[in-house]
Amino acid sequence: MANNGQTDTAVLVAMLSERAAVNVRLALVADAQQWQLHHGQVTLDDDTPVKERAWRYSTASFLELRLPGPTVAALLRGDEQDIHGLHVVVPGPLPSSASISRLRGQQEWDRVTTPWPRTEWTINRDANTLQPGHDLLVGDGPSFLNFNHALRAFLHQRPHDSNAGRSDLWRVVLPQRAGWLSQITIGPDLLTAVVDGEALDGAVLELSWGAGNERQSVDGAGAYRFELPHGLAHDSLLMLRHAEQWLDWRHFPAPTYGRARDASVVWEQPGPELELLLANGEGKHLECTQEVPEGDSRKQMLKTIAAFASQDGGTVLIGVQDDLQIVGLPEGSNVDKQVLQVVGMIRDHLEPVQSYESRVIDHDGKKVLAIEVSGRGQMHAYRNGARPEFYVRIGPNTVPARHHEIAAGFLQTPTATTF
C-alpha cells in the first residue's frame, strides 16, 4: 500500500527550481493558437538520457524531452512557456496542495513499477478545463483512434489497456535509491535478501512475524540470510530501515497470485508458497475447486474469473477442495490437456481477452493448477450465448454486478435506474 498524504505545491515548485534539468513528458491539447497542458509527468534526480519524442497532430501533441528545472517549475506555477516550438499554457489556478504517496520497490502504481522505492506527487486538474476530443489522431506520430488511446500508448505502450482517462494534471516522481530489496529468495528453511542502494550506512534489515523478529546490520550491498527453521511464518514483514525511516519492505501475508506479481520475490519451492496462499482461506482473491469443472460448476468458475479481472485480480486453484485440503489433479490425468481445456473455456466465454497466467504447482507429489488473473479495473464479461453478464467478487462470493458497478467499470455515468 502507498503511504498517502498532502504537501504544499509550493514545495514542488521549489524542488523543480533547484534542478538543472529534469525528464518530462507532456500531453497537450490544441486551444486556439496555443496548447493547453492536459497531463505532465516529471522525474526528479534521474540522469538517464532521454530519447526525445514528439508526436504532433492537429488537435493534440505529445512530447518527451529534458527541460531545465526552472522551466518546468514555471509551468507548474501556471506560467506560459514556449516548449519545442509550441506555446504551452496551463489551466489554473494551481491547487494549493498535492497528494503524496511513498511506494516500496516493485509496487505497481498507475501502470508503473520500479525496482527501487519512490515518492510520487499528483495534482488533479480542474473539472472545467479543456477536454481532449474523441476524433482519430493522424499526424507526425502513430495513428490512434482517439486522444486517450494515444496518451496510454505514449505513457505505457498500452493503447487498448483500459478505457480510463486521467484526472491528474501533474505527476512528479522522485526515485528513492538510498536502499532497496532487489531480490528475496524464499526456501523451505532460508530467506535470502539481496540489498542494493546508494546510502546504506547504518541500515538495518529486519524480519518480523507474529511471535518475534530478527535484525541484521547492513554493511553494504549484498546478500543477507535469515534462517527459517519452521518455514516462513504467515504475515511476515521484511523491512530495510534506517533508524525510524523505512527504505524498502516486503510483506508476506500470502503470495500475490493474480495481482501484480512481484518480480523481486523468488520462491525456491512452490509448496510453502501454496500453503501461505491457502492460509488466508477463500476470499475476494481466491477460489478453490477440486477438479476442472463441468456444467454449472464450469459457469461458476468462469464468472469468478470475470469478476477477478473486473476488479483487482485473483486466483482459481484447481486441485484444492472447498475445505482447503490439497488433493491435486486426478492421478493419471493429462495435465497439459487439462490446462488447454481451461484456457479454451476462458477464450470461448470471456470478453475482452483476460490477462492471466496458468501454471502447475507441485505440492508433495500432487499437482495443483493455478489460474492467476490480473485485474485492470475494466469490466470483463462472461458471455452466456449472445448475452454478456458482469460479475464482481464480494468476499468469497461471486455475485452479479450492480448497475453502478458496471457503469464505473466502463467509466460511464449511471442513469437513475437502480437494480
PDB file of C-alpha atoms in Angstrom, residues 28-305:
ATOM      1  CA  LEU A  28      -1.115  18.846 -24.866  1.00  0.00           C
ATOM      2  CA  VAL A  29      -4.486  19.760 -26.361  1.00  0.00           C
ATOM      3  CA  ALA A  30      -4.881  22.420 -29.081  1.00  0.00           C
ATOM      4  CA  ASP A  31      -6.558  25.610 -27.807  1.00  0.00           C
ATOM      5  CA  ALA A  32      -6.860  28.361 -30.458  1.00  0.00           C
ATOM      6  CA  GLN A  33      -3.292  29.456 -31.277  1.00  0.00           C
ATOM      7  CA  GLN A  34      -1.775  27.808 -28.227  1.00  0.00           C
ATOM      8  CA  TRP A  35      -1.533  24.432 -26.495  1.00  0.00           C
ATOM      9  CA  GLN A  36      -3.099  23.644 -23.131  1.00  0.00           C
ATOM     10  CA  LEU A  37      -1.495  21.098 -20.824  1.00  0.00           C
ATOM     11  CA  HIS A  38      -3.651  18.007 -20.308  1.00  0.00           C
ATOM     12  CA  HIS A  39      -1.130  15.912 -18.372  1.00  0.00           C
ATOM     13  CA  GLY A  40       2.511  16.283 -17.378  1.00  0.00           C
ATOM     14  CA  GLN A  41       4.927  13.777 -15.848  1.00  0.00           C
ATOM     15  CA  VAL A  42       8.229  14.822 -14.276  1.00  0.00           C
ATOM     16  CA  THR A  43      11.013  12.597 -12.941  1.00  0.00           C
ATOM     17  CA  LEU A  44      13.393  14.230 -10.464  1.00  0.00           C
ATOM     18  CA  ASP A  45      17.023  13.233  -9.936  1.00  0.00           C
ATOM     19  CA  ASP A  46      17.075  10.959 -12.976  1.00  0.00           C
ATOM     20  CA  ASP A  47      20.115  11.355 -15.201  1.00  0.00           C
ATOM     21  CA  THR A  48      19.009   8.640 -17.613  1.00  0.00           C
ATOM     22  CA  PRO A  49      19.394  10.013 -21.151  1.00  0.00           C
ATOM     23  CA  VAL A  50      16.026  10.791 -22.712  1.00  0.00           C
ATOM     24  CA  LYS A  51      15.256   9.637 -26.207  1.00  0.00           C
ATOM     25  CA  GLU A  52      13.290  12.682 -27.283  1.00  0.00           C
ATOM     26  CA  ARG A  53       9.883  12.059 -28.865  1.00  0.00           C
ATOM     27  CA  ALA A  54       7.366  14.414 -30.419  1.00  0.00           C
ATOM     28  CA  TRP A  55       4.022  13.111 -31.677  1.00  0.00           C
ATOM     29  CA  ARG A  56       2.173  16.017 -33.275  1.00  0.00           C
ATOM     30  CA  TYR A  57      -1.390  16.127 -34.543  1.00  0.00           C
ATOM     31  CA  SER A  58      -3.738  18.964 -35.422  1.00  0.00           C
ATOM     32  CA  THR A  59      -5.598  18.718 -32.097  1.00  0.00           C
ATOM     33  CA  ALA A  60      -3.008  17.147 -29.765  1.00  0.00           C
ATOM     34  CA  SER A  61       0.725  16.859 -29.177  1.00  0.00           C
ATOM     35  CA  PHE A  62       2.811  14.525 -27.011  1.00  0.00           C
ATOM     36  CA  LEU A  63       6.375  15.460 -26.034  1.00  0.00           C
ATOM     37  CA  GLU A  64       9.136  13.639 -24.167  1.00  0.00           C
ATOM     38  CA  LEU A  65      12.274  15.657 -23.541  1.00  0.00           C
ATOM     39  CA  ARG A  66      14.690  17.008 -20.948  1.00  0.00           C
ATOM     40  CA  LEU A  67      13.936  20.532 -19.775  1.00  0.00           C
ATOM     41  CA  PRO A  68      15.558  22.983 -17.347  1.00  0.00           C
ATOM     42  CA  GLY A  69      14.070  22.608 -13.876  1.00  0.00           C
ATOM     43  CA  PRO A  70      13.094  26.318 -13.654  1.00  0.00           C
ATOM     44  CA  THR A  71      11.134  25.994 -16.931  1.00  0.00           C
ATOM     45  CA  VAL A  72       9.076  23.119 -15.532  1.00  0.00           C
ATOM     46  CA  ALA A  73       8.674  24.984 -12.225  1.00  0.00           C
ATOM     47  CA  ALA A  74       7.223  27.918 -14.181  1.00  0.00           C
ATOM     48  CA  LEU A  75       4.736  25.599 -15.887  1.00  0.00           C
ATOM     49  CA  LEU A  76       3.771  24.163 -12.505  1.00  0.00           C
ATOM     50  CA  ARG A  77       3.098  27.710 -11.263  1.00  0.00           C
ATOM     51  CA  GLY A  78       0.833  28.251 -14.256  1.00  0.00           C
ATOM     52  CA  ASP A  79       3.183  30.487 -16.280  1.00  0.00           C
ATOM     53  CA  GLU A  80       3.018  30.221 -20.080  1.00  0.00           C
ATOM     54  CA  GLN A  81       6.133  28.747 -21.707  1.00  0.00           C
ATOM     55  CA  ASP A  82       7.434  28.120 -25.222  1.00  0.00           C
ATOM     56  CA  ILE A  83       8.488  24.475 -25.446  1.00  0.00           C
ATOM     57  CA  HIS A  84       9.722  22.661 -28.524  1.00  0.00           C
ATOM     58  CA  GLY A  85       8.205  25.308 -30.778  1.00  0.00           C
ATOM     59  CA  LEU A  86       4.816  25.218 -29.028  1.00  0.00           C
ATOM     60  CA  HIS A  87       3.288  27.941 -26.841  1.00  0.00           C
ATOM     61  CA  VAL A  88       2.093  25.990 -23.781  1.00  0.00           C
ATOM     62  CA  VAL A  89      -0.442  27.259 -21.249  1.00  0.00           C
ATOM     63  CA  VAL A  90      -1.515  25.542 -18.050  1.00  0.00           C
ATOM     64  CA  PRO A  91      -5.084  25.561 -16.720  1.00  0.00           C
ATOM     65  CA  GLY A  92      -5.258  27.296 -13.387  1.00  0.00           C
ATOM     66  CA  PRO A  93      -5.250  28.347 -10.718  1.00  0.00           C
ATOM     67  CA  LEU A  94      -2.733  25.904  -9.258  1.00  0.00           C
ATOM     68  CA  PRO A  95      -4.218  23.883  -6.359  1.00  0.00           C
ATOM     69  CA  SER A  96      -2.639  24.737  -3.013  1.00  0.00           C
ATOM     70  CA  SER A  97      -1.811  21.115  -2.218  1.00  0.00           C
ATOM     71  CA  ALA A  98      -0.726  17.947  -3.967  1.00  0.00           C
ATOM     72  CA  SER A  99      -1.366  14.332  -2.988  1.00  0.00           C
ATOM     73  CA  ILE A 100       1.780  12.484  -1.970  1.00  0.00           C
ATOM     74  CA  SER A 101       2.402   8.722  -1.959  1.00  0.00           C
ATOM     75  CA  ARG A 102       5.513   6.860  -0.885  1.00  0.00           C
ATOM     76  CA  LEU A 103       5.817   3.457  -2.543  1.00  0.00           C
ATOM     77  CA  ARG A 104       8.064   0.493  -1.880  1.00  0.00           C
ATOM     78  CA  GLY A 105      10.160  -1.151  -4.578  1.00  0.00           C
ATOM     79  CA  GLN A 106       8.333  -3.308  -7.149  1.00  0.00           C
ATOM     80  CA  GLN A 107       4.992  -1.710  -6.232  1.00  0.00           C
ATOM     81  CA  GLU A 108       2.798  -1.033  -9.236  1.00  0.00           C
ATOM     82  CA  TRP A 109       1.134   2.364  -9.264  1.00  0.00           C
ATOM     83  CA  ASP A 110      -0.526   3.864 -12.300  1.00  0.00           C
ATOM     84  CA  ARG A 111       0.888   1.106 -14.548  1.00  0.00           C
ATOM     85  CA  VAL A 112       4.465   1.867 -13.408  1.00  0.00           C
ATOM     86  CA  THR A 113       6.751  -0.480 -11.462  1.00  0.00           C
ATOM     87  CA  THR A 114      10.322   0.353 -10.429  1.00  0.00           C
ATOM     88  CA  PRO A 115      12.876  -1.817  -8.590  1.00  0.00           C
ATOM     89  CA  TRP A 116      13.568   0.972  -6.083  1.00  0.00           C
ATOM     90  CA  PRO A 117      11.090   2.834  -3.866  1.00  0.00           C
ATOM     91  CA  ARG A 118       9.785   6.209  -4.987  1.00  0.00           C
ATOM     92  CA  THR A 119       7.779   9.207  -3.866  1.00  0.00           C
ATOM     93  CA  GLU A 120       5.013  10.465  -6.154  1.00  0.00           C
ATOM     94  CA  TRP A 121       3.073  13.706  -6.072  1.00  0.00           C
ATOM     95  CA  THR A 122      -0.131  14.211  -8.063  1.00  0.00           C
ATOM     96  CA  ILE A 123      -2.041  17.409  -8.765  1.00  0.00           C
ATOM     97  CA  ASN A 124      -5.544  16.981 -10.173  1.00  0.00           C
ATOM     98  CA  ARG A 125      -6.914  19.192 -12.894  1.00  0.00           C
ATOM     99  CA  ASP A 126      -9.916  21.465 -12.650  1.00  0.00           C
ATOM    100  CA  ALA A 127     -13.052  19.734 -13.941  1.00  0.00           C
ATOM    101  CA  ASN A 128     -13.784  22.756 -16.173  1.00  0.00           C
ATOM    102  CA  THR A 129     -10.510  22.653 -18.106  1.00  0.00           C
ATOM    103  CA  LEU A 130     -10.363  21.924 -21.814  1.00  0.00           C
ATOM    104  CA  GLN A 131     -11.018  18.253 -22.570  1.00  0.00           C
ATOM    105  CA  PRO A 132      -9.482  16.355 -25.498  1.00  0.00           C
ATOM    106  CA  GLY A 133     -11.675  15.339 -28.395  1.00  0.00           C
ATOM    107  CA  HIS A 134     -12.544  11.816 -29.478  1.00  0.00           C
ATOM    108  CA  ASP A 135     -11.517  12.142 -33.132  1.00  0.00           C
ATOM    109  CA  LEU A 136      -8.978   9.976 -34.921  1.00  0.00           C
ATOM    110  CA  LEU A 137      -5.415  11.243 -34.499  1.00  0.00           C
ATOM    111  CA  VAL A 138      -3.415  11.256 -37.728  1.00  0.00           C
ATOM    112  CA  GLY A 139      -0.173  13.206 -37.941  1.00  0.00           C
ATOM    113  CA  ASP A 140       3.584  13.007 -37.329  1.00  0.00           C
ATOM    114  CA  GLY A 141       3.189  10.285 -34.697  1.00  0.00           C
ATOM    115  CA  PRO A 142       1.481   6.893 -34.925  1.00  0.00           C
ATOM    116  CA  SER A 143      -2.217   6.982 -35.768  1.00  0.00           C
ATOM    117  CA  PHE A 144      -4.749   6.378 -32.958  1.00  0.00           C
ATOM    118  CA  LEU A 145      -8.494   6.047 -32.534  1.00  0.00           C
ATOM    119  CA  ASN A 146      -8.599   8.935 -30.078  1.00  0.00           C
ATOM    120  CA  PHE A 147      -6.622  11.041 -27.610  1.00  0.00           C
ATOM    121  CA  ASN A 148      -6.894   8.606 -24.699  1.00  0.00           C
ATOM    122  CA  HIS A 149      -5.506   5.727 -26.785  1.00  0.00           C
ATOM    123  CA  ALA A 150      -2.596   7.930 -27.839  1.00  0.00           C
ATOM    124  CA  LEU A 151      -1.940   9.040 -24.264  1.00  0.00           C
ATOM    125  CA  ARG A 152      -1.863   5.477 -22.914  1.00  0.00           C
ATOM    126  CA  ALA A 153       0.428   4.389 -25.741  1.00  0.00           C
ATOM    127  CA  PHE A 154       2.746   7.362 -25.138  1.00  0.00           C
ATOM    128  CA  LEU A 155       2.959   6.765 -21.390  1.00  0.00           C
ATOM    129  CA  HIS A 156       2.721   2.971 -21.119  1.00  0.00           C
ATOM    130  CA  GLN A 157       2.819   1.461 -24.637  1.00  0.00           C
ATOM    131  CA  ARG A 158      -0.694   0.074 -23.947  1.00  0.00           C
ATOM    132  CA  PRO A 159      -3.225   1.930 -26.115  1.00  0.00           C
ATOM    133  CA  HIS A 160      -6.045  -0.594 -25.534  1.00  0.00           C
ATOM    134  CA  ASP A 161      -5.285  -1.474 -21.925  1.00  0.00           C
ATOM    135  CA  SER A 162      -8.256   0.331 -20.389  1.00  0.00           C
ATOM    136  CA  ASN A 163     -10.942   2.896 -21.131  1.00  0.00           C
ATOM    137  CA  ALA A 164      -9.569   5.055 -18.354  1.00  0.00           C
ATOM    138  CA  GLY A 165      -8.658   8.683 -18.921  1.00  0.00           C
ATOM    139  CA  ARG A 166      -6.618  10.757 -16.471  1.00  0.00           C
ATOM    140  CA  SER A 167      -7.796  13.121 -13.765  1.00  0.00           C
ATOM    141  CA  ASP A 168      -4.340  14.311 -12.769  1.00  0.00           C
ATOM    142  CA  LEU A 169      -2.773  17.375 -14.343  1.00  0.00           C
ATOM    143  CA  TRP A 170       0.702  16.721 -12.960  1.00  0.00           C
ATOM    144  CA  ARG A 171       2.552  13.668 -11.704  1.00  0.00           C
ATOM    145  CA  VAL A 172       6.018  14.219 -10.185  1.00  0.00           C
ATOM    146  CA  VAL A 173       8.205  11.207  -9.333  1.00  0.00           C
ATOM    147  CA  LEU A 174      11.262  11.165  -7.085  1.00  0.00           C
ATOM    148  CA  PRO A 175      13.259   7.901  -7.077  1.00  0.00           C
ATOM    149  CA  GLN A 176      14.392   6.822  -3.580  1.00  0.00           C
ATOM    150  CA  ARG A 177      17.640   4.962  -4.197  1.00  0.00           C
ATOM    151  CA  ALA A 178      19.152   5.091  -0.710  1.00  0.00           C
ATOM    152  CA  GLY A 179      18.432   1.376  -0.320  1.00  0.00           C
ATOM    153  CA  TRP A 180      16.139  -1.275  -1.732  1.00  0.00           C
ATOM    154  CA  LEU A 181      15.490  -5.006  -1.802  1.00  0.00           C
ATOM    155  CA  SER A 182      16.474  -6.136  -5.283  1.00  0.00           C
ATOM    156  CA  GLN A 183      15.653  -9.845  -4.747  1.00  0.00           C
ATOM    157  CA  ILE A 184      14.199 -12.022  -1.997  1.00  0.00           C
ATOM    158  CA  THR A 185      14.581 -15.793  -2.305  1.00  0.00           C
ATOM    159  CA  ILE A 186      12.400 -17.905  -0.012  1.00  0.00           C
ATOM    160  CA  GLY A 187      13.191 -21.556   0.540  1.00  0.00           C
ATOM    161  CA  PRO A 188      11.742 -24.069   2.979  1.00  0.00           C
ATOM    162  CA  ASP A 189      14.245 -23.113   5.704  1.00  0.00           C
ATOM    163  CA  LEU A 190      16.062 -19.983   4.491  1.00  0.00           C
ATOM    164  CA  LEU A 191      15.215 -16.444   3.346  1.00  0.00           C
ATOM    165  CA  THR A 192      17.923 -14.621   1.370  1.00  0.00           C
ATOM    166  CA  ALA A 193      17.562 -10.883   0.734  1.00  0.00           C
ATOM    167  CA  VAL A 194      19.780  -9.106  -1.771  1.00  0.00           C
ATOM    168  CA  VAL A 195      20.166  -5.453  -0.775  1.00  0.00           C
ATOM    169  CA  ASP A 196      21.259  -2.669  -3.100  1.00  0.00           C
ATOM    170  CA  GLY A 197      21.451   1.086  -2.701  1.00  0.00           C
ATOM    171  CA  GLU A 198      23.457   4.290  -2.653  1.00  0.00           C
ATOM    172  CA  ALA A 199      23.320   5.204   1.091  1.00  0.00           C
ATOM    173  CA  LEU A 200      23.264   2.029   3.188  1.00  0.00           C
ATOM    174  CA  ASP A 201      25.487   3.157   6.073  1.00  0.00           C
ATOM    175  CA  GLY A 202      23.700   2.426   9.338  1.00  0.00           C
ATOM    176  CA  ALA A 203      20.868   0.495   7.657  1.00  0.00           C
ATOM    177  CA  VAL A 204      19.233  -2.492   9.335  1.00  0.00           C
ATOM    178  CA  LEU A 205      17.442  -5.454   7.773  1.00  0.00           C
ATOM    179  CA  GLU A 206      14.611  -6.813   9.919  1.00  0.00           C
ATOM    180  CA  LEU A 207      12.363  -9.863   9.531  1.00  0.00           C
ATOM    181  CA  SER A 208       9.269  -9.689  11.762  1.00  0.00           C
ATOM    182  CA  TRP A 209       6.428 -12.130  12.381  1.00  0.00           C
ATOM    183  CA  GLY A 210       3.715 -12.586  14.980  1.00  0.00           C
ATOM    184  CA  ALA A 211       5.950 -14.300  17.543  1.00  0.00           C
ATOM    185  CA  GLY A 212       9.110 -12.223  17.193  1.00  0.00           C
ATOM    186  CA  ASN A 213      11.697 -10.677  14.915  1.00  0.00           C
ATOM    187  CA  GLU A 214      15.348 -10.844  13.844  1.00  0.00           C
ATOM    188  CA  ARG A 215      17.641  -7.981  12.804  1.00  0.00           C
ATOM    189  CA  GLN A 216      20.901  -7.729  10.913  1.00  0.00           C
ATOM    190  CA  SER A 217      23.135  -4.730  10.379  1.00  0.00           C
ATOM    191  CA  VAL A 218      23.672  -3.896   6.720  1.00  0.00           C
ATOM    192  CA  ASP A 219      27.294  -3.122   5.885  1.00  0.00           C
ATOM    193  CA  GLY A 220      26.783  -2.519   2.185  1.00  0.00           C
ATOM    194  CA  ALA A 221      25.155  -4.004  -0.872  1.00  0.00           C
ATOM    195  CA  GLY A 222      24.992  -7.794  -0.878  1.00  0.00           C
ATOM    196  CA  ALA A 223      23.089 -10.880   0.229  1.00  0.00           C
ATOM    197  CA  TYR A 224      21.765 -11.281   3.788  1.00  0.00           C
ATOM    198  CA  ARG A 225      20.260 -14.505   5.158  1.00  0.00           C
ATOM    199  CA  PHE A 226      17.650 -15.405   7.748  1.00  0.00           C
ATOM    200  CA  GLU A 227      17.290 -18.995   8.943  1.00  0.00           C
ATOM    201  CA  LEU A 228      13.706 -20.313   8.819  1.00  0.00           C
ATOM    202  CA  PRO A 229      13.695 -23.470  10.979  1.00  0.00           C
ATOM    203  CA  HIS A 230       9.902 -23.632  10.787  1.00  0.00           C
ATOM    204  CA  GLY A 231       9.497 -22.074   7.341  1.00  0.00           C
ATOM    205  CA  LEU A 232       8.380 -18.523   6.616  1.00  0.00           C
ATOM    206  CA  ALA A 233       5.702 -17.529   9.100  1.00  0.00           C
ATOM    207  CA  HIS A 234       2.367 -16.301   7.770  1.00  0.00           C
ATOM    208  CA  ASP A 235       2.117 -12.499   7.703  1.00  0.00           C
ATOM    209  CA  SER A 236       5.886 -11.956   7.883  1.00  0.00           C
ATOM    210  CA  LEU A 237       7.318  -8.494   7.173  1.00  0.00           C
ATOM    211  CA  LEU A 238      10.792  -7.910   5.731  1.00  0.00           C
ATOM    212  CA  MET A 239      11.939  -4.339   6.361  1.00  0.00           C
ATOM    213  CA  LEU A 240      15.046  -2.444   5.238  1.00  0.00           C
ATOM    214  CA  ARG A 241      15.242   0.570   7.520  1.00  0.00           C
ATOM    215  CA  HIS A 242      17.450   3.376   8.715  1.00  0.00           C
ATOM    216  CA  ALA A 243      16.616   4.366  12.295  1.00  0.00           C
ATOM    217  CA  GLU A 244      12.860   5.059  12.240  1.00  0.00           C
ATOM    218  CA  GLN A 245      12.708   5.612   8.465  1.00  0.00           C
ATOM    219  CA  TRP A 246      11.913   2.688   6.165  1.00  0.00           C
ATOM    220  CA  LEU A 247      13.888   2.377   2.941  1.00  0.00           C
ATOM    221  CA  ASP A 248      12.081  -0.621   1.421  1.00  0.00           C
ATOM    222  CA  TRP A 249       9.917  -3.538   2.564  1.00  0.00           C
ATOM    223  CA  ARG A 250       8.023  -6.659   1.533  1.00  0.00           C
ATOM    224  CA  HIS A 251       5.004  -8.186   3.256  1.00  0.00           C
ATOM    225  CA  PHE A 252       4.146 -11.887   3.058  1.00  0.00           C
ATOM    226  CA  PRO A 253       0.532 -12.401   4.106  1.00  0.00           C
ATOM    227  CA  ALA A 254       0.377 -14.718   1.081  1.00  0.00           C
ATOM    228  CA  PRO A 255       1.819 -14.807  -2.431  1.00  0.00           C
ATOM    229  CA  THR A 256       0.159 -12.174  -4.578  1.00  0.00           C
ATOM    230  CA  TYR A 257      -1.288 -14.601  -7.105  1.00  0.00           C
ATOM    231  CA  GLY A 258      -3.415 -12.977  -9.758  1.00  0.00           C
ATOM    232  CA  ARG A 259      -2.386  -9.444  -8.944  1.00  0.00           C
ATOM    233  CA  ALA A 260       0.792  -7.579  -9.827  1.00  0.00           C
ATOM    234  CA  ARG A 261       3.406 -10.295  -9.379  1.00  0.00           C
ATOM    235  CA  ASP A 262       6.455  -9.048  -7.506  1.00  0.00           C
ATOM    236  CA  ALA A 263       9.380  -9.799  -9.785  1.00  0.00           C
ATOM    237  CA  SER A 264      11.824  -9.448  -6.881  1.00  0.00           C
ATOM    238  CA  VAL A 265      10.406 -12.403  -4.891  1.00  0.00           C
ATOM    239  CA  VAL A 266      11.525 -15.913  -5.847  1.00  0.00           C
ATOM    240  CA  TRP A 267      10.057 -18.998  -4.192  1.00  0.00           C
ATOM    241  CA  GLU A 268      12.568 -21.857  -4.410  1.00  0.00           C
ATOM    242  CA  GLN A 269       9.897 -24.430  -3.592  1.00  0.00           C
ATOM    243  CA  PRO A 270       6.254 -23.808  -4.504  1.00  0.00           C
ATOM    244  CA  GLY A 271       4.891 -25.917  -1.639  1.00  0.00           C
ATOM    245  CA  PRO A 272       5.408 -23.279   1.080  1.00  0.00           C
ATOM    246  CA  GLU A 273       4.150 -20.644  -1.353  1.00  0.00           C
ATOM    247  CA  LEU A 274       0.883 -22.546  -1.853  1.00  0.00           C
ATOM    248  CA  GLU A 275       0.457 -23.125   1.880  1.00  0.00           C
ATOM    249  CA  LEU A 276       0.813 -19.400   2.594  1.00  0.00           C
ATOM    250  CA  LEU A 277      -1.774 -18.604  -0.043  1.00  0.00           C
ATOM    251  CA  LEU A 278      -4.241 -21.070   1.457  1.00  0.00           C
ATOM    252  CA  ALA A 279      -3.601 -19.766   4.981  1.00  0.00           C
ATOM    253  CA  ASN A 280      -5.955 -16.854   4.235  1.00  0.00           C
ATOM    254  CA  GLY A 281      -8.737 -19.155   3.031  1.00  0.00           C
ATOM    255  CA  GLU A 282     -11.092 -18.462   0.173  1.00  0.00           C
ATOM    256  CA  GLY A 283     -11.913 -14.798  -0.186  1.00  0.00           C
ATOM    257  CA  LYS A 284     -12.012 -11.874  -2.550  1.00  0.00           C
ATOM    258  CA  HIS A 285      -8.851 -13.031  -4.345  1.00  0.00           C
ATOM    259  CA  LEU A 286      -9.009 -16.820  -4.080  1.00  0.00           C
ATOM    260  CA  GLU A 287     -11.387 -19.531  -5.312  1.00  0.00           C
ATOM    261  CA  CYS A 288     -10.742 -23.286  -4.944  1.00  0.00           C
ATOM    262  CA  THR A 289     -12.214 -26.189  -6.894  1.00  0.00           C
ATOM    263  CA  GLN A 290     -11.358 -29.874  -6.679  1.00  0.00           C
ATOM    264  CA  GLU A 291     -11.172 -30.591 -10.409  1.00  0.00           C
ATOM    265  CA  VAL A 292     -11.633 -28.991 -13.815  1.00  0.00           C
ATOM    266  CA  PRO A 293     -15.344 -28.173 -13.601  1.00  0.00           C
ATOM    267  CA  GLU A 294     -18.176 -29.240 -15.872  1.00  0.00           C
ATOM    268  CA  GLY A 295     -21.717 -27.912 -16.404  1.00  0.00           C
ATOM    269  CA  ASP A 296     -22.911 -25.330 -13.876  1.00  0.00           C
ATOM    270  CA  SER A 297     -19.637 -25.554 -11.966  1.00  0.00           C
ATOM    271  CA  ARG A 298     -17.798 -24.522 -15.134  1.00  0.00           C
ATOM    272  CA  LYS A 299     -20.047 -21.473 -15.490  1.00  0.00           C
ATOM    273  CA  GLN A 300     -19.390 -20.523 -11.873  1.00  0.00           C
ATOM    274  CA  MET A 301     -15.623 -20.721 -12.336  1.00  0.00           C
ATOM    275  CA  LEU A 302     -15.757 -18.570 -15.478  1.00  0.00           C
ATOM    276  CA  LYS A 303     -17.960 -15.997 -13.729  1.00  0.00           C
ATOM    277  CA  THR A 304     -15.409 -15.851 -10.915  1.00  0.00           C
ATOM    278  CA  ILE A 305     -12.539 -15.328 -13.362  1.00  0.00           C
TER     279      ILE A 305
END
